[in-house]
Short mmCIF file of C-alpha atoms and ligand atoms in Angstrom, two decimals:
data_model
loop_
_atom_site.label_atom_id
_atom_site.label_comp_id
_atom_site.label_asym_id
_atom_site.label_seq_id
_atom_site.Cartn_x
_atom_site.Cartn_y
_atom_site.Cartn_z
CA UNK A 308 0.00 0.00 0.00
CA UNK A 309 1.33 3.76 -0.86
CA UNK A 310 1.61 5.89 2.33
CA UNK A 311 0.44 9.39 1.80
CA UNK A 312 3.62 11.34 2.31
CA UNK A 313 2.22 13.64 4.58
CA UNK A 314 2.54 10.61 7.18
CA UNK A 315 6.00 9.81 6.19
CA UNK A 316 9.24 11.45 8.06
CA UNK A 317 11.11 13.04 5.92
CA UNK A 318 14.42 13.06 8.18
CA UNK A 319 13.93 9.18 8.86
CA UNK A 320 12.41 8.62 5.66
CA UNK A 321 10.01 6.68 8.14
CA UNK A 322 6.36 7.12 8.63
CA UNK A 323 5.25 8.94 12.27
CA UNK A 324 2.68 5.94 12.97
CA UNK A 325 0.56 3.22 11.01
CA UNK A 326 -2.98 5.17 10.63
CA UNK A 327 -4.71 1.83 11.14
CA UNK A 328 -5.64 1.13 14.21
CA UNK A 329 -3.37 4.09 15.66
CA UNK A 330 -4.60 4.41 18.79
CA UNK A 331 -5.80 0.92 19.55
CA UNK A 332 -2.00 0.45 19.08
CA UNK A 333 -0.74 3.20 21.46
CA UNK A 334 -3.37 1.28 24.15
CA UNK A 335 -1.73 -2.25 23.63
CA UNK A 336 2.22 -1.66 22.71
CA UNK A 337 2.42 1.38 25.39
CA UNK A 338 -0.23 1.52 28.16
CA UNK A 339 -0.91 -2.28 28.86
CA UNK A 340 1.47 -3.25 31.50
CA UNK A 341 2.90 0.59 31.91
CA UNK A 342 1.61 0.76 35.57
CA UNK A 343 -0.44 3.19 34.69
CA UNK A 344 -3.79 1.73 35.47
CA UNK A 345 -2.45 0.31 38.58
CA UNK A 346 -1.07 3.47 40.01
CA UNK A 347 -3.83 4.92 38.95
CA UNK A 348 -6.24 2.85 40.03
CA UNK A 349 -4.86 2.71 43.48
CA UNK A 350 -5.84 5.61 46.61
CA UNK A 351 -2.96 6.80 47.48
CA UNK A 352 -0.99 7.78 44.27
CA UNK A 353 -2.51 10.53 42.50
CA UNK A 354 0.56 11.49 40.20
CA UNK A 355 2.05 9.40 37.42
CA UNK A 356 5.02 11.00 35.16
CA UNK A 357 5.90 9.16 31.47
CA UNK A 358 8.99 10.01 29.66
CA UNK A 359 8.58 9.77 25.82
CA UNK A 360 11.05 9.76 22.23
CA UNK A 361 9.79 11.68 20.35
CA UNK A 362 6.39 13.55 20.10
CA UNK A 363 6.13 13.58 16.33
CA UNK A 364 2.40 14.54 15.68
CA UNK A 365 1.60 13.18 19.34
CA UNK A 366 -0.71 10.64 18.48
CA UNK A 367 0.44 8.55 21.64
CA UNK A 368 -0.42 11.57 23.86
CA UNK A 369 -4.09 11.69 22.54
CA UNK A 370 -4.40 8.26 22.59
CA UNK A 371 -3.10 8.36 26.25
CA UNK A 372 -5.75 11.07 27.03
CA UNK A 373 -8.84 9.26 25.46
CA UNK A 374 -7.96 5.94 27.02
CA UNK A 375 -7.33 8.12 30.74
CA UNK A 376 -11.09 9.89 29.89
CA UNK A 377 -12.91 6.41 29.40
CA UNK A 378 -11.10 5.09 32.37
CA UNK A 379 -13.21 6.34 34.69
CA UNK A 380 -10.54 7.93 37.15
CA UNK A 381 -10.56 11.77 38.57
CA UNK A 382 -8.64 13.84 40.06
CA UNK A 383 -5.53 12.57 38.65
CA UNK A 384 -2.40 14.32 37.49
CA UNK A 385 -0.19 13.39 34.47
CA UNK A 386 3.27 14.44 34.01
CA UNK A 387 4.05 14.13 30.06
CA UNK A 388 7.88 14.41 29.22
CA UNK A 389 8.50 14.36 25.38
CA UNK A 390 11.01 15.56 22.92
CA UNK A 391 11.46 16.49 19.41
CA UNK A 392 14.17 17.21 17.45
CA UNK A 393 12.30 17.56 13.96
CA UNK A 394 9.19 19.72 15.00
CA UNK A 395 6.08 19.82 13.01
CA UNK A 396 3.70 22.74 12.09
CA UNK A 397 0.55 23.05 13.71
CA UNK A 398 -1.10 22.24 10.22
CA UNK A 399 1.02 19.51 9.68
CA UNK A 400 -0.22 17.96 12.66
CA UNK A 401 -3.37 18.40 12.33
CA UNK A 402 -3.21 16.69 8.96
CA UNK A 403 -1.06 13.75 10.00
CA UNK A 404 -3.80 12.86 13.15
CA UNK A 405 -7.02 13.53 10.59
CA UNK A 406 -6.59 9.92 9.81
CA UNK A 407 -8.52 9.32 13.16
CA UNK A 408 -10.35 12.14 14.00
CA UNK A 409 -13.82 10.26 13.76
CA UNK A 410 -12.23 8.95 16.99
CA UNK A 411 -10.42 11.59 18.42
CA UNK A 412 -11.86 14.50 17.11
CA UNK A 413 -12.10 16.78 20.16
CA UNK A 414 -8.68 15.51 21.17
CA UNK A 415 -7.30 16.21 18.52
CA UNK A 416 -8.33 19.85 18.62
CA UNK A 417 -7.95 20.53 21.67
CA UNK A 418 -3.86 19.39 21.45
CA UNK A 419 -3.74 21.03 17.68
CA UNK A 420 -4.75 24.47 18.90
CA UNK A 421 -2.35 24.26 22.26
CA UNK A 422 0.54 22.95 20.19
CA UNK A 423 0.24 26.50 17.69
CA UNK A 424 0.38 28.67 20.54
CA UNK A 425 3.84 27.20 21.35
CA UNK A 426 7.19 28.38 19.81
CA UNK A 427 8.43 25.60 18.18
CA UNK A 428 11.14 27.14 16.82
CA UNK A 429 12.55 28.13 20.56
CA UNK A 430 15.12 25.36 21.78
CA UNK A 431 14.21 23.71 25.00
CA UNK A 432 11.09 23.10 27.13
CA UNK A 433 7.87 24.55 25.97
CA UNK A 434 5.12 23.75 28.86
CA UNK A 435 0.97 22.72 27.63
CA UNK A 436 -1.63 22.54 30.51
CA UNK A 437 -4.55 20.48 29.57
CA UNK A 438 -7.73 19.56 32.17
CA UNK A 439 -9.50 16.65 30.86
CA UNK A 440 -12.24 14.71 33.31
CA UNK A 441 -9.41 12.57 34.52
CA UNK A 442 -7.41 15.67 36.40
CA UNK A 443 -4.89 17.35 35.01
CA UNK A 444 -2.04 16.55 31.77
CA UNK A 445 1.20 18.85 31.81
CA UNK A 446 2.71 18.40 28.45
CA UNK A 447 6.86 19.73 28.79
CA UNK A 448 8.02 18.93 25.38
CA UNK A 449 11.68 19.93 24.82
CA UNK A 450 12.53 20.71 21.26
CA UNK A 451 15.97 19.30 20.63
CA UNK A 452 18.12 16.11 21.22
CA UNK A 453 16.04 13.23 23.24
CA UNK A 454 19.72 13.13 25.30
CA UNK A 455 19.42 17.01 26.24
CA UNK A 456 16.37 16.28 27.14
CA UNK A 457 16.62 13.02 29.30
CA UNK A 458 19.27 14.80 30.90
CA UNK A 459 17.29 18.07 31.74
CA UNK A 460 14.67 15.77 33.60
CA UNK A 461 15.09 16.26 36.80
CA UNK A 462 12.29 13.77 38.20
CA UNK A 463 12.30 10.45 36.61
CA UNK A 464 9.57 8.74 35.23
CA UNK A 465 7.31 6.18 36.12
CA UNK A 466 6.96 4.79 32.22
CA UNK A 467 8.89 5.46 28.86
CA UNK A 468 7.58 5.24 25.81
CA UNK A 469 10.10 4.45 23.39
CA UNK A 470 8.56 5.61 19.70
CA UNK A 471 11.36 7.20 17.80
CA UNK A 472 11.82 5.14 14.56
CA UNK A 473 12.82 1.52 14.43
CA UNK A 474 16.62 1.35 14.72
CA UNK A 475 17.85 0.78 11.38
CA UNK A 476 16.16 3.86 10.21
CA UNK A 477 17.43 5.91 13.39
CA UNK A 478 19.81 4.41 15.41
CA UNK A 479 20.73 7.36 17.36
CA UNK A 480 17.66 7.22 19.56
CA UNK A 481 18.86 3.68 20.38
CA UNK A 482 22.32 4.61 20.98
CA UNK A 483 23.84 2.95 24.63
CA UNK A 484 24.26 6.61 26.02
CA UNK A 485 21.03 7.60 25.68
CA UNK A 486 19.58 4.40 26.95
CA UNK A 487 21.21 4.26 29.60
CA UNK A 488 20.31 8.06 30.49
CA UNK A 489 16.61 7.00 30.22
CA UNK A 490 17.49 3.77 32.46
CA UNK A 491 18.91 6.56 35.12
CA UNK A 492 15.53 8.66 34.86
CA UNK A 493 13.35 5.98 35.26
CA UNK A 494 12.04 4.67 38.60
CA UNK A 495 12.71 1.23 40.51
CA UNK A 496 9.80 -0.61 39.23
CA UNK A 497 8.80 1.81 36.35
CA UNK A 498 8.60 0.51 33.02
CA UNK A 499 9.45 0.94 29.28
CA UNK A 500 8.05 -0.71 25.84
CA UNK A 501 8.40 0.26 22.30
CA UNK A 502 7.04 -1.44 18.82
CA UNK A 503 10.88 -2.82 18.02
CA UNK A 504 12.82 -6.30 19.41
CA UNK A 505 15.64 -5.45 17.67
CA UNK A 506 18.90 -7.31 20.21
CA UNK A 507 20.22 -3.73 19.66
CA UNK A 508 17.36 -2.45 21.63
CA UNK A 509 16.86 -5.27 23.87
CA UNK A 510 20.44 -5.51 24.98
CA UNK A 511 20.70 -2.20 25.32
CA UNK A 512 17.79 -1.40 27.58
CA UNK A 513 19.07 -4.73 29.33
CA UNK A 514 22.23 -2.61 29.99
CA UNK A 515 20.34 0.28 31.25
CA UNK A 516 18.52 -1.79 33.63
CA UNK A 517 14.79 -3.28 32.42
CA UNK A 518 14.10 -6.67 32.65
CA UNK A 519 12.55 -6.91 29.15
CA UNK A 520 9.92 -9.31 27.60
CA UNK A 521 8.86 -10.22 24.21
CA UNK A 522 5.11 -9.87 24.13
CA UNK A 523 3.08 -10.94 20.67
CA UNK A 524 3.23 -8.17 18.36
CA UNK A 525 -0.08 -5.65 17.05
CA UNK A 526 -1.12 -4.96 13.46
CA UNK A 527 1.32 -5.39 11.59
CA UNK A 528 3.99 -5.90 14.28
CA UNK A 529 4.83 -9.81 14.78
CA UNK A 530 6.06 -8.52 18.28
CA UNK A 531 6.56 -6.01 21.08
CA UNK A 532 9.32 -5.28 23.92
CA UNK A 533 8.61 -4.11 26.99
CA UNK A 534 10.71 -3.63 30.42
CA UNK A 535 10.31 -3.26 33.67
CA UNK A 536 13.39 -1.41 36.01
CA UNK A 537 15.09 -3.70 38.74
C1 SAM B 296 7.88 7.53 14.92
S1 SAM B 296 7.87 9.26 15.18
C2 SAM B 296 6.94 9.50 16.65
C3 SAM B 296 5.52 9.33 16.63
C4 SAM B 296 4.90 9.97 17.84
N1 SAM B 296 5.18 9.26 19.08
C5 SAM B 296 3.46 10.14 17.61
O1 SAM B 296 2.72 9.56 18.39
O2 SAM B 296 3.07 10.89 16.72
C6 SAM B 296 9.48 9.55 15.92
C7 SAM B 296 9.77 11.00 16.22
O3 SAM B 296 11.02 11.08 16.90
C8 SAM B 296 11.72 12.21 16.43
N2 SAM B 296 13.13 12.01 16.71
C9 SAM B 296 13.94 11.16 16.04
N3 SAM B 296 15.19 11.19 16.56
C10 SAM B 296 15.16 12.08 17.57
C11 SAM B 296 16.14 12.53 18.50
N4 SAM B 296 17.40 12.09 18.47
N5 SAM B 296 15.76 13.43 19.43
C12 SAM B 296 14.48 13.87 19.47
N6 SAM B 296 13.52 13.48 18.61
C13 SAM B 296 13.84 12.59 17.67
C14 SAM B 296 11.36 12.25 14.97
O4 SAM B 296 11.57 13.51 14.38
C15 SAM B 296 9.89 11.84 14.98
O5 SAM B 296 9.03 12.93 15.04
#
């Protein structure tokens, strides 16, 4: 099938997500067994923090915010650390994430028009406050290098999402430094996953500390990695 090059990275020549079933994905590869529901879930813990490379058109934050809306949970606030080093227009955006917006429509909006009041131009952390019936989502998202970033964090995260290209398209958001800088941001117990099982990526988030699994694969995907930090 021809992908409309509107969805495809031109820096990566790499597409920023498969359309299909986009956020059904984002649900199985990244929030199943994240800890989020758990934490969530739970009385006492009211704050959960997720580390992500890279934002692209952010179709795993507003897939994050309509599965956190249909949970059924209040009061709740979301810390959402992302980077980018390639950033998007507003209008690109928007066009990249129409390919769900029977879904996500509002969502969609509602991130569209906060993202174009940001300077995206501006190196460095750029801060989005969202409410949504769940609580509260703080969006930092640090234009730059995913290593600048990691390193500019300053609480680690409960969860990474690892969504930066597969590793023969981008191998420098797999690179041993900067895994192991996410490894050193990440809580005892907190927990990564990401679409590729390349042994690149498995022994190097071994290296930085996860206890990774294989899990059976989504779509198109024949299979799935995610960690947990020991
Ligand atoms: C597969 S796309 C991300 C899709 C995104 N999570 C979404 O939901 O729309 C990967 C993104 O990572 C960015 N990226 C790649 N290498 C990077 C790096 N070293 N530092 C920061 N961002 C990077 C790319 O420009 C691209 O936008």
């Amino acid at each position: 099938m021809q992908i409309p090059p509107h969805l495809v990275n031109e820096h990566y020549n790499d597409r920023y997500f498969d359309v299909v079933n986009a956020i059904e994905e984002a649900r199985y590869i990244y929030f199943q067994d994240s800890g989020i529901t758990d934490v969530l879930a739970g009385q006492g813990r009211k704050e959960f923090r997720i580390g992500e490379t890279g934002f692209g058109a952010g179709r795993l934050l507003i897939a994050l915010m309509d599965f956190l809306d249909k949970s059924g949970v209040t009061d709740r606030a979301i810390t959402y650390n992302s980077v980018e080093l390639h950033p998007i227009t507003f209008e690109r955006m928007e066009s990249i994430l129409g390919g769900f917006r029977t879904e996500a429509g509002p969502l969609i909006d509602l991130l569209v028009g906060a993202y174009s009041r940001i300077e995206i131009l501006r190196p460095g952390w750029h801060r989005i406050y969202l409410t949504r019936p769940f609580g509260s989502l703080t969006l930092n998202l640090w234009i730059g290098e995913a290593l600048e970033m990691v390193r500019a964090l300053t609480i680690p995260c409960d969860a990474w999402f690892l969504d930066g290209h597969g590793p023969k398209k981008n191998p420098a958001i797999w690179r041993h430094e900067l895994l192991m800088a996410i490894g050193e941001k990440t809580v005892t117990g907190g927990t990564c996953a990401t679409f590729t099982v390349a042994g690149a990526v498995r022994r190097g988030l071994t290296a930085a500390g996860f206890s990774v699994v294989q899990r059976p694969g989504f779509g198109g995907k024949k299979a799935v990695l995610k960690g947990v930090k020991v």
